[in-house]
Coordinates of C-alpha atoms in Angstrom, one line a residue:
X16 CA -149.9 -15.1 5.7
X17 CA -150.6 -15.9 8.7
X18 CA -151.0 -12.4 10.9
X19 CA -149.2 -13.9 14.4
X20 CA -146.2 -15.1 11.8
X21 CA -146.2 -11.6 10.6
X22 CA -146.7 -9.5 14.0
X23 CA -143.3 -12.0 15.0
X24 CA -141.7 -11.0 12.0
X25 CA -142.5 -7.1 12.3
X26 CA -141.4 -8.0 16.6
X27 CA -138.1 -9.4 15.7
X28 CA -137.4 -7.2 12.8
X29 CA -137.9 -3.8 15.4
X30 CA -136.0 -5.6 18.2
X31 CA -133.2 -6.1 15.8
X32 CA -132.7 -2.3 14.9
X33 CA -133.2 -2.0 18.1
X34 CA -130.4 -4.1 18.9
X35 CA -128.4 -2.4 16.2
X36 CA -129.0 1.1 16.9
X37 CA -128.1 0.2 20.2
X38 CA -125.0 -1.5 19.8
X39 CA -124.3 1.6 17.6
X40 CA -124.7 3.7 20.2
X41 CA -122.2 2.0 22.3
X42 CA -119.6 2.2 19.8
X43 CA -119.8 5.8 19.1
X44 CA -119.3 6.2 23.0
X45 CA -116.2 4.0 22.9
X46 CA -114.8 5.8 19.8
X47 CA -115.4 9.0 21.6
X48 CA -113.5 8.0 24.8
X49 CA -111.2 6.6 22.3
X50 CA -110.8 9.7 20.6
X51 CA -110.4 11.3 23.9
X52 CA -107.7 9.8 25.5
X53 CA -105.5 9.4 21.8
X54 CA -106.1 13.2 21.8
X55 CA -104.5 13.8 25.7
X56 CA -102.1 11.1 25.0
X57 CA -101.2 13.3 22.0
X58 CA -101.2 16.5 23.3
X59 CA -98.7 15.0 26.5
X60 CA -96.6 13.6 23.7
X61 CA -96.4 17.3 22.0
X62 CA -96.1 19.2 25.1
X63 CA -92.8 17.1 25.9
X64 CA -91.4 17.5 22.5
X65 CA -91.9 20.9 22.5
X66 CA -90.0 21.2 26.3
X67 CA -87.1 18.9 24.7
X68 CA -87.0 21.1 21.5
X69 CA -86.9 24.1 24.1
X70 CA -84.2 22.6 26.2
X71 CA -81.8 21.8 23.0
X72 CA -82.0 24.6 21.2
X73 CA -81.2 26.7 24.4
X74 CA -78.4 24.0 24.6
X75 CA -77.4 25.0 21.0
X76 CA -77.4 28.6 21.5
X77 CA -75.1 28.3 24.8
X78 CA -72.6 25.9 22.7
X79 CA -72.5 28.3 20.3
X80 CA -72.4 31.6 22.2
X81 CA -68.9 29.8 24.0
X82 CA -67.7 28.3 21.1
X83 CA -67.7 31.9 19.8
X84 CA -66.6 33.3 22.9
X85 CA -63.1 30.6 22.6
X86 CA -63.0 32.3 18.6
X87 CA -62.8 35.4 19.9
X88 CA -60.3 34.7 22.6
X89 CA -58.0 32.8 20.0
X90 CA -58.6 35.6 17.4
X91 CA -57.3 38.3 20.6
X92 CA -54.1 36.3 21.2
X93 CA -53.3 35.7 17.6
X94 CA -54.1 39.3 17.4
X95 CA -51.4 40.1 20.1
X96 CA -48.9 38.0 19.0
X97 CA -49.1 39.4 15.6
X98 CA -48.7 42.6 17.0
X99 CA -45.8 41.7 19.3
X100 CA -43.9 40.5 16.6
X101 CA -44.3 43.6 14.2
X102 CA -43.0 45.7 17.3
X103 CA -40.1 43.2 17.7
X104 CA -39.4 43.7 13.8
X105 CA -40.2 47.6 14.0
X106 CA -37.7 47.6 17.1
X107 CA -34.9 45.4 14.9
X108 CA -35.7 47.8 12.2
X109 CA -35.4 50.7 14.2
X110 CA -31.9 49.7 15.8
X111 CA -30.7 47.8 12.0
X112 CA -31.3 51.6 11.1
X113 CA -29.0 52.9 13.9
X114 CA -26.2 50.9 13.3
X115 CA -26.2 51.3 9.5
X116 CA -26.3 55.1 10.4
X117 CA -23.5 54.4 12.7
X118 CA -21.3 52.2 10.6
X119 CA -21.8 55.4 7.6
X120 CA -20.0 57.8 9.8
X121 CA -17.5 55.5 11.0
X122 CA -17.0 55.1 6.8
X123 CA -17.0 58.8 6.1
X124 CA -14.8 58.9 9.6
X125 CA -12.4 56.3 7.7
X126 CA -12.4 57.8 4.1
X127 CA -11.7 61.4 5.7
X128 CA -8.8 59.5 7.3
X129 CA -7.9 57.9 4.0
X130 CA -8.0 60.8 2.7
X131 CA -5.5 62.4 4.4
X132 CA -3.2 59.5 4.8
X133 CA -2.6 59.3 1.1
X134 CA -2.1 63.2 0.9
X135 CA 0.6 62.6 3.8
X136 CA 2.1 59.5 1.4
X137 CA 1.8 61.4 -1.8
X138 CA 3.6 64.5 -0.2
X139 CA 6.3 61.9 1.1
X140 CA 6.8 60.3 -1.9
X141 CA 7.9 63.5 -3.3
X142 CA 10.1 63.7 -0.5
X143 CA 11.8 60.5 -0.9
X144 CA 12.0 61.1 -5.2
X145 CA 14.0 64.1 -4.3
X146 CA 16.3 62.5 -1.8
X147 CA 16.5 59.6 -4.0
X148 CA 17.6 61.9 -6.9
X149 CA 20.2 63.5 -4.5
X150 CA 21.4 60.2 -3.2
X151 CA 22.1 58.8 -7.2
X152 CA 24.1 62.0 -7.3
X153 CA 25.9 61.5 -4.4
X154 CA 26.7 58.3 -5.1
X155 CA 28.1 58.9 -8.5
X156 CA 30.3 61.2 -7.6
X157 CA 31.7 58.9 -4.7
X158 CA 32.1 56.2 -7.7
X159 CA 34.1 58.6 -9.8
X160 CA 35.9 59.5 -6.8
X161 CA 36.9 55.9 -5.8
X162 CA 37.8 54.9 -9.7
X163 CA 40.2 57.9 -9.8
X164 CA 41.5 56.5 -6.4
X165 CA 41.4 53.3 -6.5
X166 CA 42.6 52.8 -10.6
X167 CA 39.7 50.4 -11.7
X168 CA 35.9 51.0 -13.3
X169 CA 33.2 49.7 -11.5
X170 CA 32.9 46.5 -13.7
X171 CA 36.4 45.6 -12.3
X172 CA 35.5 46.5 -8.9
X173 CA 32.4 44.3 -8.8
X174 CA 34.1 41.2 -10.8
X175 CA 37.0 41.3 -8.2
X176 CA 34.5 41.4 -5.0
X177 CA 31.8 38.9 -6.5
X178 CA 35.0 36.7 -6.6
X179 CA 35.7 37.5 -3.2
X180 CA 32.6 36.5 -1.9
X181 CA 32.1 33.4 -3.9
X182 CA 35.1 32.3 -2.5
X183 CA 33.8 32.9 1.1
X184 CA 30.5 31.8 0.2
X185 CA 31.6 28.7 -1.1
X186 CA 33.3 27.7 2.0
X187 CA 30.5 28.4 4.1
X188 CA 28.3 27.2 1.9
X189 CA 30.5 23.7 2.1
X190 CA 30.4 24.3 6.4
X191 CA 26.7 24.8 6.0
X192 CA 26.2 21.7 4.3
X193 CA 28.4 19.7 6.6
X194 CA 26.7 20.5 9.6
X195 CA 23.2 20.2 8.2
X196 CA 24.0 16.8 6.4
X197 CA 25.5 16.2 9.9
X198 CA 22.7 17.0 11.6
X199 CA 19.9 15.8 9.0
X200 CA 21.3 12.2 8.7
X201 CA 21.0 11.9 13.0
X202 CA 17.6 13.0 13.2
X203 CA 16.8 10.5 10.2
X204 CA 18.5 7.6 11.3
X205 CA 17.3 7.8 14.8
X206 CA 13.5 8.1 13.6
X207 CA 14.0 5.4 10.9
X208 CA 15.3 3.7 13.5
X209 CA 12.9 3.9 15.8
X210 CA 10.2 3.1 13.8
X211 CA 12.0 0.2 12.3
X212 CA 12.9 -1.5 15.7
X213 CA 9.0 -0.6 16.6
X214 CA 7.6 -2.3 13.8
X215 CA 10.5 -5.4 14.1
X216 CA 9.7 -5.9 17.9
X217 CA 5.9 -5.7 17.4
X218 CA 6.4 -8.5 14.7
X219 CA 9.2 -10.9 15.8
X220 CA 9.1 -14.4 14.1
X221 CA 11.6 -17.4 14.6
X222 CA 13.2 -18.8 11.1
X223 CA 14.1 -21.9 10.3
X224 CA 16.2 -22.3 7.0
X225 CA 15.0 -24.5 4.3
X226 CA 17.0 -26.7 2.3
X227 CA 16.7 -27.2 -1.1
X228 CA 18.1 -30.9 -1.1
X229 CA 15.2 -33.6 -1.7
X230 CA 16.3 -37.2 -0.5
X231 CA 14.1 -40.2 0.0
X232 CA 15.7 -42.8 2.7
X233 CA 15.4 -46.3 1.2
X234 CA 15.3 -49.0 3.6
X235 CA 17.4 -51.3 1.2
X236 CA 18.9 -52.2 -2.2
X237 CA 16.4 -54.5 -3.6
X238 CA 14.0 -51.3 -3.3
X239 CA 16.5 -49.3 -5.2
X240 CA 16.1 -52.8 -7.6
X241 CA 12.5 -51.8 -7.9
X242 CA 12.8 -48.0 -8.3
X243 CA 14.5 -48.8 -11.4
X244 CA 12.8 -51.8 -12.9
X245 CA 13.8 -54.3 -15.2
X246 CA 15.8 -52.7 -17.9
X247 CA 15.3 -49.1 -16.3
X248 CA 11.4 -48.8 -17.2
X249 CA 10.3 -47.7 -13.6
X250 CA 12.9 -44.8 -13.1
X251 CA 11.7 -43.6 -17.1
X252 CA 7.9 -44.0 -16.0
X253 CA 8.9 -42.4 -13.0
X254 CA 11.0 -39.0 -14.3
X255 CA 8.7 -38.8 -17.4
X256 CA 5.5 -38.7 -14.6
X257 CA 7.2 -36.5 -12.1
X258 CA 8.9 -34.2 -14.8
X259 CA 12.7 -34.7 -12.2
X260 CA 15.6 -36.7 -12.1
X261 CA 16.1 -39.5 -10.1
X262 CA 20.0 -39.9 -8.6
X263 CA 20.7 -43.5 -7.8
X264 CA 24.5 -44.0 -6.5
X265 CA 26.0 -46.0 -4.3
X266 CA 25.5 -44.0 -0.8
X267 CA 23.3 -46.7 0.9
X268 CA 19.8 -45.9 1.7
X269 CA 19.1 -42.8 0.3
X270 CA 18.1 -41.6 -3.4
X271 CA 18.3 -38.2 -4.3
X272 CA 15.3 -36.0 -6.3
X273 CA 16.6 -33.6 -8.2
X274 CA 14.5 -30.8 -10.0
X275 CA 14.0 -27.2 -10.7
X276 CA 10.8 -27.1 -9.9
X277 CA 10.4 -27.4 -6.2
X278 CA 6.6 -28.3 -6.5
X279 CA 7.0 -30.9 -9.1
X280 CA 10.5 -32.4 -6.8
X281 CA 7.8 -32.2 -3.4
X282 CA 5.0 -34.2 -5.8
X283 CA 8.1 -36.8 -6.6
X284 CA 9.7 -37.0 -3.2
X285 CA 5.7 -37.7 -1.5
X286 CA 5.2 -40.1 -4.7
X287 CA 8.4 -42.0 -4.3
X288 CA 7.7 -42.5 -0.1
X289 CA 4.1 -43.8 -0.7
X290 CA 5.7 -46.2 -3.8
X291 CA 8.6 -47.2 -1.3
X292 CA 5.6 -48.0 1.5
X293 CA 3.3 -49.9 -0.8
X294 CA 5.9 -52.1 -2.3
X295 CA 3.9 -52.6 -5.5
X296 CA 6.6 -50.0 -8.1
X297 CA 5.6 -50.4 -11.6
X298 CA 4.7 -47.6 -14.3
X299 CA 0.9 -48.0 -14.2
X300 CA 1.4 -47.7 -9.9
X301 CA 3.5 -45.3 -10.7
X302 CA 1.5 -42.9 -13.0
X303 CA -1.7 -43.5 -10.3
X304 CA 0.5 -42.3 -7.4
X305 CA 1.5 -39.1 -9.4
X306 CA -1.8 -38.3 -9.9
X307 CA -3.1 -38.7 -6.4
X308 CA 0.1 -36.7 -5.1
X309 CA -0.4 -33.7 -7.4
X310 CA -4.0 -33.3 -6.4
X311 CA -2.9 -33.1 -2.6
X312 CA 0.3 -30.9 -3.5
X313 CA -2.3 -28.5 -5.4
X314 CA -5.3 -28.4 -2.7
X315 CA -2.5 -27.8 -0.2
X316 CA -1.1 -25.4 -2.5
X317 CA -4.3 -23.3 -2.3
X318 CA -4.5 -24.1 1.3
X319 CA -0.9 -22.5 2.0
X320 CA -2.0 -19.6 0.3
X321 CA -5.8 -19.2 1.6
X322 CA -3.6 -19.9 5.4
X323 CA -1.1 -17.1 4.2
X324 CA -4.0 -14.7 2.7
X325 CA -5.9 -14.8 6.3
X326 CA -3.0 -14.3 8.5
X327 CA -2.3 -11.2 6.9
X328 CA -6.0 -10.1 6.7
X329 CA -5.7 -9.5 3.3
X330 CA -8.9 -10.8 1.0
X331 CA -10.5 -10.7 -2.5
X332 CA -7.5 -12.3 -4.1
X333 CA -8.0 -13.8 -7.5
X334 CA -7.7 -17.8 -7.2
X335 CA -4.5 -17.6 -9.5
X336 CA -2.9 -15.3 -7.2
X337 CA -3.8 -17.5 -4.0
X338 CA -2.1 -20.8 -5.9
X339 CA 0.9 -19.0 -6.9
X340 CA 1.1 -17.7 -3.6
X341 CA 0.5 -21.2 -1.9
X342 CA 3.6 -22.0 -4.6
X343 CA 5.7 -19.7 -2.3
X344 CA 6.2 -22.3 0.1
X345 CA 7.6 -24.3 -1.5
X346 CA 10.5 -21.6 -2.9
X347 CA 13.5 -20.3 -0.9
X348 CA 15.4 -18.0 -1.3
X349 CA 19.3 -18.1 0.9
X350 CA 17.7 -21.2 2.3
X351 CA 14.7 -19.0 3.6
X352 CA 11.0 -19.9 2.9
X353 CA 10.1 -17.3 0.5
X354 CA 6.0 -18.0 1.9
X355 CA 7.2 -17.0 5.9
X356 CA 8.9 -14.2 4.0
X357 CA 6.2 -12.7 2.1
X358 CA 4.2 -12.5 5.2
X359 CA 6.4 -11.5 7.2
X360 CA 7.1 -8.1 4.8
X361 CA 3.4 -7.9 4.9
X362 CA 3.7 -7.5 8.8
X363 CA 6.0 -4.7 9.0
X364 CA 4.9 -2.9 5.9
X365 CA 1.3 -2.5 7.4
X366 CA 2.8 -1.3 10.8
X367 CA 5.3 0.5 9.8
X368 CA 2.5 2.4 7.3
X369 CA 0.5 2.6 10.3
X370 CA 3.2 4.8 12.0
X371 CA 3.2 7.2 9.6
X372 CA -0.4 7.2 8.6
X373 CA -0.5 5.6 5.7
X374 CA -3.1 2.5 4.5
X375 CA -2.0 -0.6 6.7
X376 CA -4.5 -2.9 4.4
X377 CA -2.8 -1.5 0.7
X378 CA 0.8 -2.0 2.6
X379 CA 0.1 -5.4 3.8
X380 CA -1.4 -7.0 0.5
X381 CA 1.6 -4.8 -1.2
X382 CA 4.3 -6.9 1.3
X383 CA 2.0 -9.9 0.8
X384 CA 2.6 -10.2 -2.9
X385 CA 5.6 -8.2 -3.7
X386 CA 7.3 -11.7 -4.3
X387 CA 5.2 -13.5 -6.1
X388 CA 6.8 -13.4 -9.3
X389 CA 9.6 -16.1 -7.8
X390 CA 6.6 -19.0 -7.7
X391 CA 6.9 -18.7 -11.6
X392 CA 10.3 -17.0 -12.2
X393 CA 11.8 -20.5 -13.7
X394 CA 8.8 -20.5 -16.3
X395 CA 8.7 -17.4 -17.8
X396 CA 11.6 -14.7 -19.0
X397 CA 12.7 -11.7 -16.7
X398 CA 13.5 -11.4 -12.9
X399 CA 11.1 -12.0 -10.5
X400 CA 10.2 -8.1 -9.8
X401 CA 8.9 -8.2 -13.7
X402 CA 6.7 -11.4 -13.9
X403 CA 5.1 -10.9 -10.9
X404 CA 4.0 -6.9 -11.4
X405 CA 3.0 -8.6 -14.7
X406 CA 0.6 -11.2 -12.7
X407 CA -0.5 -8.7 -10.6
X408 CA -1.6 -6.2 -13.3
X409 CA -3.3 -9.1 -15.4
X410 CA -5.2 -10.4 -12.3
X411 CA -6.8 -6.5 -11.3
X412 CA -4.1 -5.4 -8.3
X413 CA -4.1 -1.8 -7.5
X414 CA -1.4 0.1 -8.8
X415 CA 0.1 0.6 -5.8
X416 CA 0.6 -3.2 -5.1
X417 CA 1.6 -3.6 -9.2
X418 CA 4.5 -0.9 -8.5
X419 CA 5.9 -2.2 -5.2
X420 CA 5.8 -5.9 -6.8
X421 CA 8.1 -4.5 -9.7
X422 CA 10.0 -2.0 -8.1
X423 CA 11.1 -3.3 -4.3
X424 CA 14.5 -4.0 -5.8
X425 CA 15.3 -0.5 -7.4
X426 CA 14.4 -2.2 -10.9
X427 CA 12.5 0.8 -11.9
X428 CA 12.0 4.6 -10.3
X429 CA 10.1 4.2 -7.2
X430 CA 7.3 6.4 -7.6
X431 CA 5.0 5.0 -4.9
X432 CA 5.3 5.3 -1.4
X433 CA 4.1 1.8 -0.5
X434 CA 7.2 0.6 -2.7
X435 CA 9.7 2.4 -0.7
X436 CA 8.0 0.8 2.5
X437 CA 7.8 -3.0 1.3
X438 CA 11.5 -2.6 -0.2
X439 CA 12.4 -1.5 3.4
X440 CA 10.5 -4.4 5.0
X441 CA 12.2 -6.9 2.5
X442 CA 15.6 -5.4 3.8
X443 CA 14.3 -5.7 7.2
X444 CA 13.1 -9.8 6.8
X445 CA 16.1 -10.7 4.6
X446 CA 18.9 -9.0 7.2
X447 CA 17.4 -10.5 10.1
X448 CA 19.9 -13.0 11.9
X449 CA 19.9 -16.1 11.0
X450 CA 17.3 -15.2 8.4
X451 CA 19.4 -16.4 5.5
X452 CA 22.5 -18.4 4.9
X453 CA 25.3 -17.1 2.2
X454 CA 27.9 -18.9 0.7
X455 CA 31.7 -18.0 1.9
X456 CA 32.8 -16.8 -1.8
X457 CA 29.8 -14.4 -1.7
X458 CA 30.0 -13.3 1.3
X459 CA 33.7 -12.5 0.3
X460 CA 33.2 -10.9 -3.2
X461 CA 30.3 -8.1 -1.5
X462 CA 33.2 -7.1 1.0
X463 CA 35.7 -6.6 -1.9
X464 CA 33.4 -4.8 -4.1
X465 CA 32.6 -2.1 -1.5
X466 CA 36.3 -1.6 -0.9
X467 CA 36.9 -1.7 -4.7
X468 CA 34.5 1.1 -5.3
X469 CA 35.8 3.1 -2.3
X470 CA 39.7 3.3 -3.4
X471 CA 38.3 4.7 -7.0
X472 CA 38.4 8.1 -5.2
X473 CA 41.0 10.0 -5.2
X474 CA 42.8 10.9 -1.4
X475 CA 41.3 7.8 0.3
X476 CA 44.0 6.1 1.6
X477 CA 42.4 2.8 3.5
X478 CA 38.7 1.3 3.4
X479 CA 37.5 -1.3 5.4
X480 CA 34.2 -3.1 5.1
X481 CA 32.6 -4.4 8.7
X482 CA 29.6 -5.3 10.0
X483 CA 28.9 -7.6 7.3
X484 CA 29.2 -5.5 4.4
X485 CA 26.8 -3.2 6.4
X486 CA 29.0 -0.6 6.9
X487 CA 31.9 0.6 5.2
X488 CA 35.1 3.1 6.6
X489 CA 37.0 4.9 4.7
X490 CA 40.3 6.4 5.8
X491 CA 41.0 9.9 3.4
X492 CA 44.9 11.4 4.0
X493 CA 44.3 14.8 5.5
X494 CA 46.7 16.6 3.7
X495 CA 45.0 16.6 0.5
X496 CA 41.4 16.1 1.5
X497 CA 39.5 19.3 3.6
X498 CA 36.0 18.1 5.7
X499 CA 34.2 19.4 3.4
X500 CA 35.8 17.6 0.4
X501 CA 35.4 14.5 2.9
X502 CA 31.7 14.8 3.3
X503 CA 31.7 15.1 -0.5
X504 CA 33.6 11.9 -0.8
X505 CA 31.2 10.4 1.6
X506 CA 27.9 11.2 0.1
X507 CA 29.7 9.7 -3.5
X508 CA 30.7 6.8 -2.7
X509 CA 26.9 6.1 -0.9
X510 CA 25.7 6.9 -4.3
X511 CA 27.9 4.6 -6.1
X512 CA 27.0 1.8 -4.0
X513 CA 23.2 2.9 -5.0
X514 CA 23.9 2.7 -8.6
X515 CA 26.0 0.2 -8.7
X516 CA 25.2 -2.9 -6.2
X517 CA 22.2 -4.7 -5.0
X518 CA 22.1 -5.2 -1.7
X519 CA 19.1 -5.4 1.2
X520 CA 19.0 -3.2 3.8
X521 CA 21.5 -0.1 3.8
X522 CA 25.2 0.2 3.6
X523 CA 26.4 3.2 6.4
X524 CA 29.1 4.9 4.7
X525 CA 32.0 6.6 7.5
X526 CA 34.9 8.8 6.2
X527 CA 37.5 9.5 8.3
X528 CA 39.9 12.5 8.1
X529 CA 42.5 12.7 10.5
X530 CA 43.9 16.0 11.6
X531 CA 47.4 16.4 12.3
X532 CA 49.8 19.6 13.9
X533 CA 53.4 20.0 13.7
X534 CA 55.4 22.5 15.1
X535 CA 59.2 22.5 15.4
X536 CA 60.9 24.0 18.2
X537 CA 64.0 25.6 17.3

């Protein structure tokens, strides 16, 4: 090898230790400053984490020395108040104990007294056994003494005055009854009155009588031609349809529907008007108007009684009860609509229930419906009062309406109070002026009867019926009949009309007894 190539090598090789012990050297001095400065950074970091650990936990130990200061203080007052209220308990005790201590003397106080009361009673009781001893003697020998005197025993004695004083009691017993009677009927009558002109004048209604007569004006006698057909085949179709009779005379212009049923003679006398107006009167027409008629009759059947049902305020009616109702209007009764009536009763049974507390809403539906037997009465067997406490019953009425439907003629014992008040409503509606029209012979006969029934007594000399048949004097002689055998009289012949008659409304019954003197000078 070449030495200068050598001596380079051995140059660069030293020079490059060199180089790296040098650059060595300069890293161990950055490391070291490094080293140093991580070290203070460190020690700053520690040194405020040690202040901030310092400053909480002093923190801590002041949160907790008040938080167990506010302990304490709660602890105190609960502390007090627990004591306060065992010396308000000890105190209640203490005075409890007092007046128990009090109320045992007051006891032995009272027993002491009690005590000595029933020694006082038992020492008069003695007392009064020896004076009652000494009074049965007494008055034994007084008894012998006055039967020697006065001839009789003591049964004798106490027959005769017992019949002494019956005698006396019986006519003041007859006085008494008199005067009360007297006195009892004006009290009643005015109240009854009173509350019946009340209730009348709160509900006062205008009636119109109804007739019962169905004519259809015909404008001539080639329609009557065509109401009867060729051979009589239209007035057949016609009556078979409609279920009336058809009265064709010779009184111009009019024909005459006559029926029981007062729906099926409306549904004949609507049919026959809209045959009369169309012109075209054969039985297939015929049978096609009678159809569409019926329909409206029955929705305004149901309408009448849904109208009827709402005036009233009375609801929950079976749909039965509302058509048979609706069939009201189409029923009267003296010429008065049996419908207006219903709801009128209605009216003055709820207000005059009102008056004296009773349910207005059970009186009203009890008014409402006490007739309703008389939309079916010419279908089915029995009076009206019957079949419609019948239709009631089946259809879920109250009892209360049930018994005022059957019993607000007297049919059966009234044993509801809502009966007597509907039966007084129905007198009220039905006696109203004007309310219904009666025929002269019956008018007549009612007057006779209650005369009739008057002169079956004996002593009554003269009785007049006036007012109507409303009221009825009677005229006794006063030589055989005494007041009280008059009031007697009186109070007999009301019962007899009760038992006897049917009648709405009352019948006032008036005896008169006349009294005469005579004295003759001489």
């Amino acid at each position: 090898m070449n030495p200068e190539v050598a001596t380079t090598i051995l140059y660069c090789i030293f020079f490059f230790f060199l180089g790296v012990a040098a650059v060595l050297g300069i890293a161990q001095r950055h490391a070291a400053r490094r080293n140093a400065r991580l070290q203070a950074e460190a020690d700053a970091i520690l040194s405020v984490a040690r202040r901030e650990a310092e400053n909480q936990s002093a923190q801590i130990v002041l949160d907790a020395r008040e938080k167990a200061l506010a302990i304490k203080a709660e602890t105190e007052r609960d502390l007090a108040a627990l004591k306060e209220k065992e010396l308000a308990r000890d105190r209640k005790l203490d005075a409890r104990e007092d007046q128990i201590a009090a109320n045992q003397e007051t006891l032995r106080k009272a027993q002491r007294g009690l005590e000595s009361s029933q020694n006082r009673l038992a020492a008069q009781m003695r007392t009064l056994t020896e004076q009652r001893a000494e009074l049965d003697r007494l008055v034994q020998e007084n008894q012998r003494a006055l039967e020697h005197v006065s001839g009789m025993t003591r049964e004798e004695a106490s027959a005769k005055l017992l019949e002494s004083v019956h005698a006396d009691l019986e006519h003041e017993i007859g006085t008494a009854v008199l005067k009360n009677h007297r006195e009892l009927s004006r009290r009643v009558d005015d109240q009854a009155r009173e509350m019946l002109l009340t209730a009348m004048q709160r509900y006062s209604s205008a009636h119109t009588a109804d007739t019962t007569t169905s004519t259809v004006g015909v404008p001539s006698d080639d329609i009557k031609g065509r109401i009867i057909g060729r051979e009589g085949r239209n007035i057949r179709a016609f009556e078979k349809a409609t279920g009336v009779d058809l009265i064709i005379d010779d009184t111009p212009g009019v024909v005459v529907v006559s029926g029981f049923d007062p729906v099926r003679r409306e549904i004949a006398r609507m049919s026959l008007e809209k045959l009369i107006a169309d012109g075209r009167i054969h039985p297939s027409k015929i049978e096609e108007i009678v159809e569409q008629t019926t329909q409206e009759i029955q929705a305004f059947i149901v309408k009448k009684g849904i109208e009827a049902a709402n005036e009233v305020n009375v609801s929950g009616l079976h749909d039965r009860v509302i058509e048979m109702l609706g069939r009201l209007h189409f029923r009267t009764s003296y010429s008065q609509n049996v419908l207006r009536h219903s709801v009128e009763v209605a009216f003055l049974s709820g207000m005059m229930a009102e008056m004296i507390g009773m349910d207005g809403d059970v009186a009203r539906r009890a008014g409402l419906l006490h007739d309703i037997g008389k939309a079916a009465d010419h279908e089915l067997e029995g009076g009206h009062p019957k079949i419609g406490g019948d239709l009631l019953q089946r259809h879920k009425e109250s009892e209360e309406v049930v018994h005022a439907a059957r019993g607000h003629h007297d049919e059966i014992v009234t044993e509801k109070p809502y009966t007597m008040l509907v039966a007084t409503a129905d007198a009220c509606s039905a006696s109203r002026p004007g309310a219904r029209r009666e025929s002269l012979e019956r008018y007549v006969k009612r007057m006779e009867e209650l005369e009739t029934i008057a002169h079956r007594f004996d002593g009554v000399q003269q009785a007049y019926a006036i007012s109507a048949g409303r009221e009825l004097r009677v005229i006794v002689a006063s030589g055989q009949i005494s007041d009280e055998r008059a009031a007697a009289i009186c109070r007999d012949i009301a019962q007899c009309f009760e038992k006897e008659l049917t009648y709405p409304g009352e019948i006032k019954v008036t005896v008169v007894r006349e009294s005469r003197f005579t004295s003759t000078a001489k």
